[in-house]
mmCIF file of C-alpha atoms in Angstrom:
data_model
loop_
_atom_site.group_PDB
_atom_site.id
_atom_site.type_symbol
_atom_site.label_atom_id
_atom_site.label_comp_id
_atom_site.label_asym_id
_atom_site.label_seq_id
_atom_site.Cartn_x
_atom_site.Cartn_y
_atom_site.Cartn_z
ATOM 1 C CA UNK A 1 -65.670 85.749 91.494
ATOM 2 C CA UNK A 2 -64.670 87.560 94.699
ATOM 3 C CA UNK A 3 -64.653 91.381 93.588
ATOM 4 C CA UNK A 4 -66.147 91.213 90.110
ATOM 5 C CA UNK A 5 -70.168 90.799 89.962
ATOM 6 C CA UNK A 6 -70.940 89.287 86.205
ATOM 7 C CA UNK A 7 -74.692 89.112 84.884
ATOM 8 C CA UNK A 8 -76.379 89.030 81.526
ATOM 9 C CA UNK A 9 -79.651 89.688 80.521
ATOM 10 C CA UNK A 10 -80.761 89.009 76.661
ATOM 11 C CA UNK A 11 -77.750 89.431 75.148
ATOM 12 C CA UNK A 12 -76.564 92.067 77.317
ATOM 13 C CA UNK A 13 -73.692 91.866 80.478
ATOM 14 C CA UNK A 14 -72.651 93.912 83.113
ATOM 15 C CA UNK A 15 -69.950 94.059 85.124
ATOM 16 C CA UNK A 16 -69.612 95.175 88.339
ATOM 17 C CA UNK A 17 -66.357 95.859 89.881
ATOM 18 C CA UNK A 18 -67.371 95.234 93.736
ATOM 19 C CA UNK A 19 -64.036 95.494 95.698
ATOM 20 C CA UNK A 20 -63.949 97.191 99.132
ATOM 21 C CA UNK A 21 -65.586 100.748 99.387
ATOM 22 C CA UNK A 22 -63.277 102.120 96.329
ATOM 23 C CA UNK A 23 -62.773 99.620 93.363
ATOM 24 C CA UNK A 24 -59.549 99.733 94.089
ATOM 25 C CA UNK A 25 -57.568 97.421 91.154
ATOM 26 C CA UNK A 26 -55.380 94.828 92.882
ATOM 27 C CA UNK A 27 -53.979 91.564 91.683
ATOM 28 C CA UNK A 28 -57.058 89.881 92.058
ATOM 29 C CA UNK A 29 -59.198 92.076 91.137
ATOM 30 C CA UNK A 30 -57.298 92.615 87.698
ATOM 31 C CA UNK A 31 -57.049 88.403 86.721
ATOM 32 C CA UNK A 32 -61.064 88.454 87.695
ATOM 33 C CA UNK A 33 -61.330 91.350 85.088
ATOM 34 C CA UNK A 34 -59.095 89.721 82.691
ATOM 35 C CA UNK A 35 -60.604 86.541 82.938
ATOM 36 C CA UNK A 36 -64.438 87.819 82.620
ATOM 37 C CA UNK A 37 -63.591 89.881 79.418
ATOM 38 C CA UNK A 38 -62.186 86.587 77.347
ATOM 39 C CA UNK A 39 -65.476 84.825 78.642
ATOM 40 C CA UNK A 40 -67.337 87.689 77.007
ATOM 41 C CA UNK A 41 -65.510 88.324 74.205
ATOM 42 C CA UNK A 42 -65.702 83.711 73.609
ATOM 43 C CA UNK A 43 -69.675 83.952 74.364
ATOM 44 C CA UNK A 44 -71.365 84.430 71.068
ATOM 45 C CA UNK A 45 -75.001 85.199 73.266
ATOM 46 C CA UNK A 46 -73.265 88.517 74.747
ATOM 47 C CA UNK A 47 -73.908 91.202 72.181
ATOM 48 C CA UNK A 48 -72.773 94.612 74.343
ATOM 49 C CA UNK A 49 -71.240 94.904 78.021
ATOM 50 C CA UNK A 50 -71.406 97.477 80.621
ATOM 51 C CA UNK A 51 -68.818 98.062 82.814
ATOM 52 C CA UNK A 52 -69.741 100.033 86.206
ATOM 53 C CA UNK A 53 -68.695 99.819 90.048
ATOM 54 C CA UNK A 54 -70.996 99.402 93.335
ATOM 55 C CA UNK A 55 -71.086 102.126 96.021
ATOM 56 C CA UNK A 56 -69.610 105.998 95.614
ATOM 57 C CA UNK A 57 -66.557 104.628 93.079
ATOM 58 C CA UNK A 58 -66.663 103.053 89.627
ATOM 59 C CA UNK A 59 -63.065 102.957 90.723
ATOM 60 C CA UNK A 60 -60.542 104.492 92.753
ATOM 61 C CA UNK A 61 -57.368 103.355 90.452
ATOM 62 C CA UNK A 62 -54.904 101.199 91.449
ATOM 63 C CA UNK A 63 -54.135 99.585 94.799
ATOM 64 C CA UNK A 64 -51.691 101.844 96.206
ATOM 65 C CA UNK A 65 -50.474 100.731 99.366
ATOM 66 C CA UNK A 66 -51.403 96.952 98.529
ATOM 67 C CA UNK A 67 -48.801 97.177 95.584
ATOM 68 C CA UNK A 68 -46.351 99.799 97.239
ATOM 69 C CA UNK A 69 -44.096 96.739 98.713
ATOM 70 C CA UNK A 70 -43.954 94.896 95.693
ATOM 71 C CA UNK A 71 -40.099 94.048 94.470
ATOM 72 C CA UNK A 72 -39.754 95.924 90.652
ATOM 73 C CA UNK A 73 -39.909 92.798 88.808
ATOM 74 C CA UNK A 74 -43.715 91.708 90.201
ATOM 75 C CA UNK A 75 -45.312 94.860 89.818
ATOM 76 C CA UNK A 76 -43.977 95.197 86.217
ATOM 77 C CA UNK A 77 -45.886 91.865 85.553
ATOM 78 C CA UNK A 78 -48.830 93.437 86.993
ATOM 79 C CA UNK A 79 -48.585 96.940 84.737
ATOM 80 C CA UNK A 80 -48.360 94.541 81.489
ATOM 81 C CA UNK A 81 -51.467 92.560 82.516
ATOM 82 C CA UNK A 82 -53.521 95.834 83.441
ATOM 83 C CA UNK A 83 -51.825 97.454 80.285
ATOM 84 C CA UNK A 84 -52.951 94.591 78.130
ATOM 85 C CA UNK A 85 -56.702 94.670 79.592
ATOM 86 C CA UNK A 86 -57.247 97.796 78.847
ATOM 87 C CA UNK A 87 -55.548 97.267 75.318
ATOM 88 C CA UNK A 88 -58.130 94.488 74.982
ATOM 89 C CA UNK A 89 -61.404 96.393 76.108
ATOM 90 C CA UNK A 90 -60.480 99.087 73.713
ATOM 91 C CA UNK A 91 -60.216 97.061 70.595
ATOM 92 C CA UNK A 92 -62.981 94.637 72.264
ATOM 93 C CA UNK A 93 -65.003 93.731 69.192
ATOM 94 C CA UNK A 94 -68.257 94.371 70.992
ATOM 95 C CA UNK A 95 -70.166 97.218 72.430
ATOM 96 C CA UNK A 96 -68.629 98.164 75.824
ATOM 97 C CA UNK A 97 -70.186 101.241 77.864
ATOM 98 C CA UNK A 98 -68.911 102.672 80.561
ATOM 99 C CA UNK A 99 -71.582 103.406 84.006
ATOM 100 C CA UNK A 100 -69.523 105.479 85.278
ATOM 101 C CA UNK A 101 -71.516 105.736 89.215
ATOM 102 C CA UNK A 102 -68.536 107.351 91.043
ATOM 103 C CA UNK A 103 -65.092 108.684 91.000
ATOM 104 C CA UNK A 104 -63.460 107.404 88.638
ATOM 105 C CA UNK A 105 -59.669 108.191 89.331
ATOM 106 C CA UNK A 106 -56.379 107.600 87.706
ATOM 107 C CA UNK A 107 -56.209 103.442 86.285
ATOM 108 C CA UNK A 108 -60.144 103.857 87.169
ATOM 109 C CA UNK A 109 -60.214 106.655 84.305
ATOM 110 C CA UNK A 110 -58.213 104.682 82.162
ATOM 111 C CA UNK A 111 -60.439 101.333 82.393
ATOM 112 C CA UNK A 112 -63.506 104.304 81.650
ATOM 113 C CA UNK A 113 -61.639 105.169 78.309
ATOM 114 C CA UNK A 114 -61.097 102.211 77.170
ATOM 115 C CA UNK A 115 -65.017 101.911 76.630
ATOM 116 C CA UNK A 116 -66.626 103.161 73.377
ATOM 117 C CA UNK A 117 -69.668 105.456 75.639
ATOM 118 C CA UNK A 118 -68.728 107.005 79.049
ATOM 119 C CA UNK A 119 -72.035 107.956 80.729
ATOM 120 C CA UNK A 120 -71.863 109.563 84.463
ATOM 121 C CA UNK A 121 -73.725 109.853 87.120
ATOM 122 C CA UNK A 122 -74.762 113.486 88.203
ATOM 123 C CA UNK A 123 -72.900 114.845 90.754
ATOM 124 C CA UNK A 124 -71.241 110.879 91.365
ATOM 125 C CA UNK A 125 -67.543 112.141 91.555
ATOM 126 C CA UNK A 126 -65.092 112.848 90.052
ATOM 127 C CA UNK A 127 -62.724 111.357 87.076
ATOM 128 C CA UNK A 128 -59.509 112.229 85.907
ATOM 129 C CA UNK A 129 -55.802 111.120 85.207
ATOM 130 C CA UNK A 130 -54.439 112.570 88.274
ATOM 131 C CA UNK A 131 -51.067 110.335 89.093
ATOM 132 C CA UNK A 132 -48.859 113.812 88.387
ATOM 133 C CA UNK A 133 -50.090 115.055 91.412
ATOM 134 C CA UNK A 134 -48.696 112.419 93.766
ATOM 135 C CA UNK A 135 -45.517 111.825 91.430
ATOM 136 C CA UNK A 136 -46.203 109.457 88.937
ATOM 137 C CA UNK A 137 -46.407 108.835 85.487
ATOM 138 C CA UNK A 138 -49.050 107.216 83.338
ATOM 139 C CA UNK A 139 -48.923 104.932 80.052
ATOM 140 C CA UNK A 140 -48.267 105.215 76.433
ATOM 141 C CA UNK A 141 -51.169 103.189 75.928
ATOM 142 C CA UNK A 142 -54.079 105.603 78.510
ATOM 143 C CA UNK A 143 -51.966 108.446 76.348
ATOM 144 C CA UNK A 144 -53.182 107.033 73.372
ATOM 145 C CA UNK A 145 -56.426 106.595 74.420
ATOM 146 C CA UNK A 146 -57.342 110.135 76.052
ATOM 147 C CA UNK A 147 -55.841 111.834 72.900
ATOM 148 C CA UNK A 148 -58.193 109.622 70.730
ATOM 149 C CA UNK A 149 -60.955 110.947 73.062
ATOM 150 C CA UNK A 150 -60.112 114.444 73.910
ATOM 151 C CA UNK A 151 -57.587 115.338 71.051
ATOM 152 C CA UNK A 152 -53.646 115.947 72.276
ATOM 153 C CA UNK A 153 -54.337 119.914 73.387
ATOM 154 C CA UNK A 154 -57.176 118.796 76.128
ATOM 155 C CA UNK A 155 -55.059 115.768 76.692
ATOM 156 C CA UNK A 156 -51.826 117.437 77.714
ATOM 157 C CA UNK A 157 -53.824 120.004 79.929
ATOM 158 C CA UNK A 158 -55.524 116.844 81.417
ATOM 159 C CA UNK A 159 -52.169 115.209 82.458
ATOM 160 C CA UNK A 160 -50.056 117.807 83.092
ATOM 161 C CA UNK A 161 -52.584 119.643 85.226
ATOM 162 C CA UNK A 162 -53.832 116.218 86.991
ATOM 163 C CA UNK A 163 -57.239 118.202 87.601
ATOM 164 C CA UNK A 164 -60.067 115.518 88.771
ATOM 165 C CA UNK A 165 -63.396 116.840 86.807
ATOM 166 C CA UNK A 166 -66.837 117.071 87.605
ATOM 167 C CA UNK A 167 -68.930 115.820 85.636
ATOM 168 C CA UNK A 168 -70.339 118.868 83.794
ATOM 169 C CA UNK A 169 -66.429 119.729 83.486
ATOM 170 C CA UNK A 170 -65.517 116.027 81.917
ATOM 171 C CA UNK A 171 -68.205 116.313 79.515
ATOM 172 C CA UNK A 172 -67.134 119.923 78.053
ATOM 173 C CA UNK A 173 -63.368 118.487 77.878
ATOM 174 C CA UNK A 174 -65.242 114.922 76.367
ATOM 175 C CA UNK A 175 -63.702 112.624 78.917
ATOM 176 C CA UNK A 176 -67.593 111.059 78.949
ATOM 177 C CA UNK A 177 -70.499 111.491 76.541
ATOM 178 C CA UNK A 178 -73.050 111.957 78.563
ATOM 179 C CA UNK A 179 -74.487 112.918 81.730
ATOM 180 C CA UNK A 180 -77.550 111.213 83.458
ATOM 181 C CA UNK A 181 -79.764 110.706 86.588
ATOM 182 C CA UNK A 182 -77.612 108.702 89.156
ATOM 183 C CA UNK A 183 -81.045 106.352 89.088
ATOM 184 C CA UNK A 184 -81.165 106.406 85.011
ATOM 185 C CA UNK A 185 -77.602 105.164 84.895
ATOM 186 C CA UNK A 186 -77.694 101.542 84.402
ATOM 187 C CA UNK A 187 -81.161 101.866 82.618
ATOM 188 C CA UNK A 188 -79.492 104.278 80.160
ATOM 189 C CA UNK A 189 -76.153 102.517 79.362
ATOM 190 C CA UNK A 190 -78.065 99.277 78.574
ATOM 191 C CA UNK A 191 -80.293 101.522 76.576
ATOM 192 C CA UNK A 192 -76.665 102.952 74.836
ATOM 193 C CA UNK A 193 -75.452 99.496 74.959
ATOM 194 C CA UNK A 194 -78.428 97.887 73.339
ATOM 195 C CA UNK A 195 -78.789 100.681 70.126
ATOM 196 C CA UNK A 196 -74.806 99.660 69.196
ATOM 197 C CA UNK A 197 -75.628 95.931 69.428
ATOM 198 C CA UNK A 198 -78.309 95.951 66.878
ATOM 199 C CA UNK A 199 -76.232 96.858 64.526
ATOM 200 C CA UNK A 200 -74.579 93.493 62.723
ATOM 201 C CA UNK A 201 -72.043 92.292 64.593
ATOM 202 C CA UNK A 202 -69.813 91.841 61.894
ATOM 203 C CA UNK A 203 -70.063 95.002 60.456
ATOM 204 C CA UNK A 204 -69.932 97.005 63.861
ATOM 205 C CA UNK A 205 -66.723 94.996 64.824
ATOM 206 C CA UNK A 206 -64.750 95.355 61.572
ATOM 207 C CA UNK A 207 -65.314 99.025 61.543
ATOM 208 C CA UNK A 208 -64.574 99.622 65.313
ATOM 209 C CA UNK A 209 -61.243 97.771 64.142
ATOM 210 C CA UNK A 210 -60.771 100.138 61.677
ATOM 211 C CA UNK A 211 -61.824 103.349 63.768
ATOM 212 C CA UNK A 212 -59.467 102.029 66.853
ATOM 213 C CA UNK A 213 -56.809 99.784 65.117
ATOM 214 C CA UNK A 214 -54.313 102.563 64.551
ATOM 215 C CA UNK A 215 -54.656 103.735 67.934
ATOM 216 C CA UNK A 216 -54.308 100.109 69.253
ATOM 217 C CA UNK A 217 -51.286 99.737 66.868
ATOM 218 C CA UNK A 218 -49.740 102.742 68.356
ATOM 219 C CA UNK A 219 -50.547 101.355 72.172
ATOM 220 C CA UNK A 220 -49.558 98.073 71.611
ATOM 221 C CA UNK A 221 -45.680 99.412 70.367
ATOM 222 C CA UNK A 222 -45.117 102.143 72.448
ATOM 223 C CA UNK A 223 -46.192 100.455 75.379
ATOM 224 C CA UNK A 224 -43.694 98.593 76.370
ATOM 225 C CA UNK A 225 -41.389 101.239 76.814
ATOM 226 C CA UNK A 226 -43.528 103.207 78.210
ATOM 227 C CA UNK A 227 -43.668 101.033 81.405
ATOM 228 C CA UNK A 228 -39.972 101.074 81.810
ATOM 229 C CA UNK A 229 -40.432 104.804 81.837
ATOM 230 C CA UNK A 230 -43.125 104.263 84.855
ATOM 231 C CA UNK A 231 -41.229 101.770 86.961
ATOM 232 C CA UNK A 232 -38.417 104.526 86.854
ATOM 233 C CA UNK A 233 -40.422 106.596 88.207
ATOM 234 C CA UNK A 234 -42.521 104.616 90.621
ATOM 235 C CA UNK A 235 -39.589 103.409 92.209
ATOM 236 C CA UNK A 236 -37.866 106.997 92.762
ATOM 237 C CA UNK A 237 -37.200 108.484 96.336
ATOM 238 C CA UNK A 238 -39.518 111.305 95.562
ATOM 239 C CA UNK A 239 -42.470 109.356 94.410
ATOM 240 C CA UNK A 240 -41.923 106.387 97.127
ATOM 241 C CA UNK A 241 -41.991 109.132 99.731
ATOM 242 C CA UNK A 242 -45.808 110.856 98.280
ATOM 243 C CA UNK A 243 -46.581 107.145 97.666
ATOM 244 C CA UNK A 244 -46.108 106.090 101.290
ATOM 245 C CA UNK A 245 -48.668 109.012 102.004
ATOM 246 C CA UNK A 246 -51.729 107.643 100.157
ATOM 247 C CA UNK A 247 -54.460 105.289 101.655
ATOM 248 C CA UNK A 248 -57.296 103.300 101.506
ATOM 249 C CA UNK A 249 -60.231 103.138 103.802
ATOM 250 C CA UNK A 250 -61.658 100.030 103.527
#
């Protein structure tokens, strides 16, 4: 894998989104991510996963200017594929944990959700649904899943307001669970990992389905839609134009 780092360790993986300085989510990066979750999910040795970036970002969010150009009909393929990852990492019948090292910043935040722990960094960054701010929408589905987190009063003032939290500000609004030592972080998340995964994996995954399954159910429908909604958007003169605006230093 180019951008993706995968590892496992007695029962345990991690992956490491390792694109760039950022973590920004691009075509490739997104079929890597797709491709090393269904290996995970197929591997009856992996018990639990962490999912974390290298460097100052666990991710920056989408590509921006890489998919800018992209003609309507491609870059809805690529919203259904990142739609349906996340979709599958929330219902994933294992233990996932998000090591969060970094920003974590708009489909970043949404990849972060999708875990069953959050833990961040101290003072690492900053996460946050912020895509109001330059214009754009986000999905029924990372609706679904903030609400589930945060509850739908915290979640409207999270989208509507587009604020990027600190840490000690994303765990009073519970967009993570817990805060640790930037050094701790990995150490800890295996640690959170590790607890969930002793339980039997049977048991853990059929009541995770029944905890989440509604909320999948919900994703899964309304999704669709949703992304219609988004192109709309996406592809209006006053988003292209704040769109244009936004870059990436590699």
């Amino acid at each position: 894998m180019t951008h993706l780092q995968l590892s496992r360790e007695d029962g345990l993986a991690c992956l490491t989104l390792h694109r760039g300085k950022v973590n920004a989510i691009n075509v490739e990066l997104l079929g890597e991510l797709r491709t090393a979750v269904d290996e995970l999910r197929a591997d009856a040795s992996v018990r639990a996963v962490i999912l974390t970036g290298q460097g100052k970002f666990f991710s920056f969010g989408l590509d921006v200017p890489e998919l800018y150009p992209l003609p309507r009909e491609r870059f809805h393929e690529f919203l259904i594929a990142f739609t349906d990852l996340y979709a599958t990492l929330y219902a994933f019948p294992k233990p996932v944990v998000a090591a969060i090292n970094g920003h974590a910043i708009a489909a970043g935040c949404m990849l972060a959700l999708a875990c069953d722990r959050r833990l961040m960094a101290a003072a690492a960054g900053r996460i946050g649904l912020n895509e109001i701010t330059f214009g754009a929408m986000v999905f029924a589905g990372s609706v679904e899943m903030l609400r589930a987190s945060v509850g739908t009063p915290r979640a409207e003032r999270v989208l509507i307001d587009g604020t990027l939290y600190s840490p000690e500000e994303a765990l009073a609004v519970g967009l993570i669970d817990r805060i640790v030592e930037p050094e701790q972080l990995l150490t800890e998340a295996a640690t959170e990992a590790r607890a969930m995964a002793s339980r039997e994996p049977a048991a853990f995954a059929g009541l995770k389905s029944l905890l989440r399954g509604p909320v999948a159910k919900t994703m899964r429908s309304a999704e669709p839609p949703s992304l219609l909604q988004f192109l709309d958007v996406w592809y209006s003169e006053a988003t292209r134009e704040k769109l244009r605006g936004i870059e990436i230093r590699a």
